[in-house]
XYZ file of C-alpha atoms in Angstrom:
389
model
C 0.000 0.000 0.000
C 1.235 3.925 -0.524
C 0.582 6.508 2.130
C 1.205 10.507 1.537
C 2.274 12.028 4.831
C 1.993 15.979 5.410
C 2.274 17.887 8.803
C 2.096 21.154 10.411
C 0.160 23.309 7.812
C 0.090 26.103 10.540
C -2.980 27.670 8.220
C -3.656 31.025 9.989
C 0.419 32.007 10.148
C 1.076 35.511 9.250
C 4.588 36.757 7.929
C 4.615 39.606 10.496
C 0.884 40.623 10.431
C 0.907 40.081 6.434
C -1.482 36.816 5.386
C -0.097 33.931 3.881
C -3.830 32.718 2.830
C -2.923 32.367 -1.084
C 0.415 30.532 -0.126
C -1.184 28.105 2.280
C -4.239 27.628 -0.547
C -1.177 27.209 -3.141
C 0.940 24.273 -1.501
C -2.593 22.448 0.125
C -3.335 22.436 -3.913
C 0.106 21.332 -4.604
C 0.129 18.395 -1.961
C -3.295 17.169 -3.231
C -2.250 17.172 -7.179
C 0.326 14.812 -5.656
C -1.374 12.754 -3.603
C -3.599 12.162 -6.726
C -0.269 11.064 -9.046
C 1.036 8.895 -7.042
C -2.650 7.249 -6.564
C -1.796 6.918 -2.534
C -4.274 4.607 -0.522
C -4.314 6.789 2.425
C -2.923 10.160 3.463
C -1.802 10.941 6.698
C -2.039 14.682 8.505
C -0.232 14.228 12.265
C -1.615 17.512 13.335
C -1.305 21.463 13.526
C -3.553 22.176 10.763
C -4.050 25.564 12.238
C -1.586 28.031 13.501
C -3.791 28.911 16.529
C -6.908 27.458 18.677
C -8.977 29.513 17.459
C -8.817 29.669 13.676
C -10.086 32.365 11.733
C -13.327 31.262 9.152
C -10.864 31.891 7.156
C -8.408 29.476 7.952
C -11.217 26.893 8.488
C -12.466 26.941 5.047
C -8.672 26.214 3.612
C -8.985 23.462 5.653
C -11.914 21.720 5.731
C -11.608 22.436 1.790
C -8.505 20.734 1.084
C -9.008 17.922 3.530
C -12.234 17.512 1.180
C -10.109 18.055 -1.990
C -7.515 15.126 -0.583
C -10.139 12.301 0.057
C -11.844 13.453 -2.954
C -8.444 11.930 -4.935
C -9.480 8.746 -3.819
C -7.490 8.476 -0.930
C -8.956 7.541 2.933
C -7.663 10.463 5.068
C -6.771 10.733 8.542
C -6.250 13.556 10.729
C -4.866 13.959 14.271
C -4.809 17.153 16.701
C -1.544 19.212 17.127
C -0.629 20.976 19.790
C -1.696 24.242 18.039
C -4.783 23.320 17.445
C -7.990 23.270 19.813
C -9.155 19.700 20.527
C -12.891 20.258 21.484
C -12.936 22.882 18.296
C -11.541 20.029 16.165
C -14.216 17.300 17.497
C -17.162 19.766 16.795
C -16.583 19.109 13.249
C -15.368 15.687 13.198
C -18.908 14.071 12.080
C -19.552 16.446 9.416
C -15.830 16.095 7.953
C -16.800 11.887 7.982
C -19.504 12.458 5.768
C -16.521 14.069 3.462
C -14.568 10.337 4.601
C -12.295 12.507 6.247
C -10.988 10.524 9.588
C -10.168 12.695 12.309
C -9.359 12.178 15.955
C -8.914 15.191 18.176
C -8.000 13.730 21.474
C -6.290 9.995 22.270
C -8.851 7.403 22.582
C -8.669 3.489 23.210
C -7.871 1.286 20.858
C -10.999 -0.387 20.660
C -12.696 3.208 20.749
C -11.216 4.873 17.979
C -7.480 5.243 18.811
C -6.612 2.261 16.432
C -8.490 2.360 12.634
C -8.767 -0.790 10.779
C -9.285 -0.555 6.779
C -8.415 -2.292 3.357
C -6.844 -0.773 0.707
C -8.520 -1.081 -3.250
C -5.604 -3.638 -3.284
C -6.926 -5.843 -0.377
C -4.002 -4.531 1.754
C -5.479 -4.718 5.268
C -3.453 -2.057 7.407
C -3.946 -1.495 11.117
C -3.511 2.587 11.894
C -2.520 4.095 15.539
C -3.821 7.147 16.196
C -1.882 9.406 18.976
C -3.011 13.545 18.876
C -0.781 15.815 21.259
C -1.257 15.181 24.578
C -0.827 18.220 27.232
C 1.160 18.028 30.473
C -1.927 18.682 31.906
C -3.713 15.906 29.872
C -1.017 12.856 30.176
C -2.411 11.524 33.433
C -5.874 11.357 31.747
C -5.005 9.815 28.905
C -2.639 7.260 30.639
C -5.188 6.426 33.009
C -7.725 5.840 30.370
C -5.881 3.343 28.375
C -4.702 1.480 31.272
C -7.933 1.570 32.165
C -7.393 2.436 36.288
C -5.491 4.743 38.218
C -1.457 4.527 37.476
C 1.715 5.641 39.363
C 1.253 9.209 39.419
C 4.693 9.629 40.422
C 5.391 8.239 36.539
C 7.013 11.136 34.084
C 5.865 12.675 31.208
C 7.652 10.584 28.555
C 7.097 7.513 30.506
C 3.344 7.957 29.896
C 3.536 8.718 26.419
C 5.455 5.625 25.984
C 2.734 3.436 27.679
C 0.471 5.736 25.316
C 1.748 4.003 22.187
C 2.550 0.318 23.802
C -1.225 0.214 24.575
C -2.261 1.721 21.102
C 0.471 -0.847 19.133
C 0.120 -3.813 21.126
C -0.675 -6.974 19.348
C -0.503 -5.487 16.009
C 1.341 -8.297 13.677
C 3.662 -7.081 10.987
C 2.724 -10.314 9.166
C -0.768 -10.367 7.811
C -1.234 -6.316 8.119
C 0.787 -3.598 7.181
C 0.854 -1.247 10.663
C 1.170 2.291 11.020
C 1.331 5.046 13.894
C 0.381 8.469 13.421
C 1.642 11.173 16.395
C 2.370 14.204 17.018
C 4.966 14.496 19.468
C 8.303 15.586 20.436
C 10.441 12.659 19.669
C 14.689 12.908 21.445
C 16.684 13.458 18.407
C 14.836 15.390 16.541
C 15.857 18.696 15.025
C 13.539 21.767 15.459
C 13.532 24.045 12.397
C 12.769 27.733 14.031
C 9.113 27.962 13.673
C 8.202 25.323 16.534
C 6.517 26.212 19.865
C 9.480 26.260 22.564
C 7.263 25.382 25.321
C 6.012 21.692 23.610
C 9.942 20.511 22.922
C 11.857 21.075 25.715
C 13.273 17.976 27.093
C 9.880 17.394 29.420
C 8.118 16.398 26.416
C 10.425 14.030 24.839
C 9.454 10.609 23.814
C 12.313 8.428 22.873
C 12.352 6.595 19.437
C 13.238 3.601 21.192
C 9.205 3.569 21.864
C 8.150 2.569 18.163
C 8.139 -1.055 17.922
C 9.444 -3.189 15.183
C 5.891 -4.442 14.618
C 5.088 -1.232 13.260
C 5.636 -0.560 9.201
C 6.018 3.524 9.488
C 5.822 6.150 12.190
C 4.553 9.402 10.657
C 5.068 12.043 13.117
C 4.046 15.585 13.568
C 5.576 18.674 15.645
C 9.079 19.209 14.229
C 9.110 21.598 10.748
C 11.915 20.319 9.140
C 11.414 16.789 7.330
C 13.985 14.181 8.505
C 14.263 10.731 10.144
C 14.348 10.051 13.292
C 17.230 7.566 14.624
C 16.771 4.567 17.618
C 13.047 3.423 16.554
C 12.713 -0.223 15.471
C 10.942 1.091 12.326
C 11.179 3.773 9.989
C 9.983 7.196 12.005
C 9.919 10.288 9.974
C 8.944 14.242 10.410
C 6.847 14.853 7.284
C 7.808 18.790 8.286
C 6.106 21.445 7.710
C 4.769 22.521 3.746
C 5.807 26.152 3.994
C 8.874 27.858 5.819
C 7.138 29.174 8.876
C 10.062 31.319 10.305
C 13.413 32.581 9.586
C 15.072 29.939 10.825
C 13.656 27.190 8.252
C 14.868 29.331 5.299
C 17.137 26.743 4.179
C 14.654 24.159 4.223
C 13.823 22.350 1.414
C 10.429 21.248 2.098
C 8.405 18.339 1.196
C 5.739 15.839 1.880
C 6.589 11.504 2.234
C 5.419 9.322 -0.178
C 5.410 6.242 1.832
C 5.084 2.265 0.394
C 4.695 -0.323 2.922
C 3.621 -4.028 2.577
C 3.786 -7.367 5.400
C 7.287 -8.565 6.531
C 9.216 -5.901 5.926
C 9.816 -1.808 6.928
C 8.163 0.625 4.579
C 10.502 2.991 1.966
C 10.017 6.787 2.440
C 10.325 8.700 -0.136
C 10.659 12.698 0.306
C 8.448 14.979 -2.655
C 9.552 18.066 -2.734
C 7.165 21.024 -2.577
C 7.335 24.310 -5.049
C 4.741 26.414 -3.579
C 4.965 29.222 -1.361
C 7.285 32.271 -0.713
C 11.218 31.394 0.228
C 11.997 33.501 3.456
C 15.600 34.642 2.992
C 17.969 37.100 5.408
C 19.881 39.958 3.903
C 22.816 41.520 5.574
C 24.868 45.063 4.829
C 25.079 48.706 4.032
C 22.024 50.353 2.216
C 24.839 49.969 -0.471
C 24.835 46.129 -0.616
C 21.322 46.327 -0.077
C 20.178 47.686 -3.225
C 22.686 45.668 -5.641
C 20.881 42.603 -3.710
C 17.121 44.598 -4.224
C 17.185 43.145 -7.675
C 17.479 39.445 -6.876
C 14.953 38.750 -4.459
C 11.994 38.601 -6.017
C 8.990 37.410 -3.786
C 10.555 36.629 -0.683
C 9.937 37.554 2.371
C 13.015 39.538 3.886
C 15.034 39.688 7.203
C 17.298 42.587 7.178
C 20.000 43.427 8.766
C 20.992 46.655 7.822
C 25.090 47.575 8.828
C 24.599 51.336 10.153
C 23.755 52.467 13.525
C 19.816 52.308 14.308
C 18.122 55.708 13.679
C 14.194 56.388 13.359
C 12.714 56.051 9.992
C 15.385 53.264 9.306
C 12.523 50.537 8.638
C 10.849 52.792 6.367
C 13.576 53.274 4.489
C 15.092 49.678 3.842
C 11.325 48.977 3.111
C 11.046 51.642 0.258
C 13.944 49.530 -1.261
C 12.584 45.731 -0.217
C 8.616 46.132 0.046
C 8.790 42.573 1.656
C 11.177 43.218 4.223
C 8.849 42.052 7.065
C 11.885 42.191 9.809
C 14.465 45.251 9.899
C 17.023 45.769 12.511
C 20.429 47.343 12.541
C 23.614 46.855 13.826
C 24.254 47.362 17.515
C 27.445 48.392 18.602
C 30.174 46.388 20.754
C 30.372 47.218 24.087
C 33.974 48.295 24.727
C 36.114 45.999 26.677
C 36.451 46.232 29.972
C 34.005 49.825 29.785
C 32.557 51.425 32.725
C 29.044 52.777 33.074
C 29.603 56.586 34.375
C 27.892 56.824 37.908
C 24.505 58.230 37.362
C 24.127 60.297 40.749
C 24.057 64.211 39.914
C 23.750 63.951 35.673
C 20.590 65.156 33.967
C 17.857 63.359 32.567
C 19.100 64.197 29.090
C 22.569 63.411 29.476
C 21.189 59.590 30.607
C 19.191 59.361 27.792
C 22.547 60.273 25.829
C 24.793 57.213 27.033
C 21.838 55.272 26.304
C 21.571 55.900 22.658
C 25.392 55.845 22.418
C 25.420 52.267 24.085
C 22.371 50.964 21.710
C 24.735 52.864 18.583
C 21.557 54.758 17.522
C 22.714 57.812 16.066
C 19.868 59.734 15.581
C 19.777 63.427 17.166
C 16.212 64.098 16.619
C 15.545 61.032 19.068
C 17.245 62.907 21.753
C 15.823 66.140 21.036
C 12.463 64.966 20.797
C 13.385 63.348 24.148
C 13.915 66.848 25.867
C 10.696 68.041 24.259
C 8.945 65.533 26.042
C 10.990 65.824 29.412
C 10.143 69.924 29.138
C 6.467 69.116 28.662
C 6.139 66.758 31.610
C 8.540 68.992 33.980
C 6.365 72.018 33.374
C 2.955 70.043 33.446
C 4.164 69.026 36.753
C 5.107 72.772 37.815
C 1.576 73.630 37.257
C 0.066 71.170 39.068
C 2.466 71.981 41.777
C 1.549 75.672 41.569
């Protein structure tokens, strides 16, 4: 059988308060056109469809939409919560998105209650799918508790619940007769974050090992991480699909793509990465205004970090941005502090001499900053003289 796995569409992320609705609506299109070349059985979404809980209608009708558009290829789909996105909003719509055969399962369940989904493919492949949605600190002792079925040590950590998460979920699945398959989104050791992640979900708290994927299994396709890659010490082949789009400056050297997966019995699936066209590259530009505008040329739709090599001044954005309309991120150099400097005691000096030393330390050299800066300190000194008076 051939799976497509795709993660982390983040639908809803802004460049900077500037939409990215017609590049999210681009690369959805682009992964479905692929999904329906490569005539894939099922495809596989392990969560963060939407960059926040609550999605704009916006957001939810690119979607809904393109989950629609995927399982209209053919293809069974399956869908599992992220940590971005809201569980209870996600289960609201979960009937009306199976009358679309769109699977989706917002928060862990049982095996025998939805957390494990049983199909056959056209072919007569029968595969056997895990389902495992983020789970919250808050959450873990909940779900643990509900697949063991009673109370358990509550002493027990993070991880170690997670990994009793997915030994109850893959337990007696049989890599002979069935081709088996766990979808998660989690933070799994090893992994490499690509910039755009949320910091609180991957510190080391949240860590699953890969040593938790049994060899029973075919394919692990996980969600959380943005940058596609493999994940090393799992029994079985565990991958990051990654993200479809470069959500933040420090993916820009990502090449992006979504897994074209083929698995059958007795043996581990292949994985093989498509690359994806769509969407804006995000790309960081460093210099004087000089080397700026030989670059201005050669950009073309990207959206810009600069780093402009002058000392900061007002109007400075608005400047670079006359030159590079999609600079989204402008900052200039800041001066080195001088070695072994000392701060001048502040005892006895005026207001505007302070405010002085601090533009000289930040190396903004702007005068009208510091003269606007005793306008303001003259208007507040004599407001306060008349209240005084």
């Amino acid at each position: 059988m051939k799976l497509l796995h795709t993660s982390d569409w983040h639908v809803g992320k802004a460049m900077r308060g500037q939409s990215r609705a017609d590049e999210h609506e681009a690369v959805l299109t682009e992964i479905t056109a692929v999904a329906a070349a490569e005539a894939v059985d099922l495809v596989l979404v392990t969560g963060d469809l939407f960059e926040t809980s609550a999605p704009a209608p916006e957001s939810e009708a690119i979607v809904y939409r393109h989950l629609l558009g995927l399982a209209a290829t053919g293809a069974k789909v399956v869908v599992i919560a992220g940590n971005h996105d809201n569980p209870r909003r996600l289960a609201a719509v979960t009937p009306l998105l199976a009358l679309g055969q769109v699977t989706l399962l917002a928060e862990p369940a049982k095996a025998d209650a939805g957390g494990v989904v049983c199909f056959e493919t056209a072919g007569g492949e029968t595969v056997n799918l895990a389902l495992l949605p983020f789970v919250s600190q808050r959450g873990i002792v909940k779900a643990d508790d509900l697949m063991a079925g009673q109370a358990v040590d509550h002493s027990a950590t993070y991880a170690e619940r997670l990994r009793r998460l997915v030994e109850h979920l893959t337990d007696g699945l049989d890599g002979e007769d069935a081709v088996n398959l766990l979808a998660a989104h989690a933070m799994v050791s090893g992994g490499v974050m690509g910039g755009g992640e949320r910091q609180a979900h991957t510190i080391f708290q949240y860590e699953l090992p890969g040593a938790a994927f049994p060899g029973s299994l075919h394919y692990a396709a996980l969600g959380h991480l943005h940058r596609t890659q493999a994940v090393a010490g799992a029994a079985c082949p565990a991958w990051y699909a990654g993200s479809p789009l470069a959500l933040d400056f420090g993916e820009e050297t990502d090449r992006k793509a979504v897994l074209v997966v083929e698995a059958e019995p007795g043996g581990p699936a292949t994985v093989r990465p498509v690359p994806l066209e769509s969407g804006r590259a995000l790309r960081t530009l460093r210099g004087s205004f000089t080397d700026l505008r030989e670059l201005a040329s050669d950009v073309g739709d990207a959206w810009l970090r600069v780093e402009v090599d002058e000392p900061a001044r007002a109007g400075l954005a608005e400047e670079v941005r006359a030159l590079l309309p999609h600079a989204v991120q402008v900052s200039a150099r800041r001066a080195e502090a001088a070695e072994g400097g000392t701060r001048a005691p502040r005892l006895g000096r005026s207001p505007d001499e302070l405010f002085a030393e601090y533009l000289a330390e930040q190396d903004v050299g702007d005068e009208r900053l510091l003269a606007l800066f005793r306008e303001l300190h003259d208007e507040l000194s004599d407001s306060g003289s008349a209240d005084a008076a």
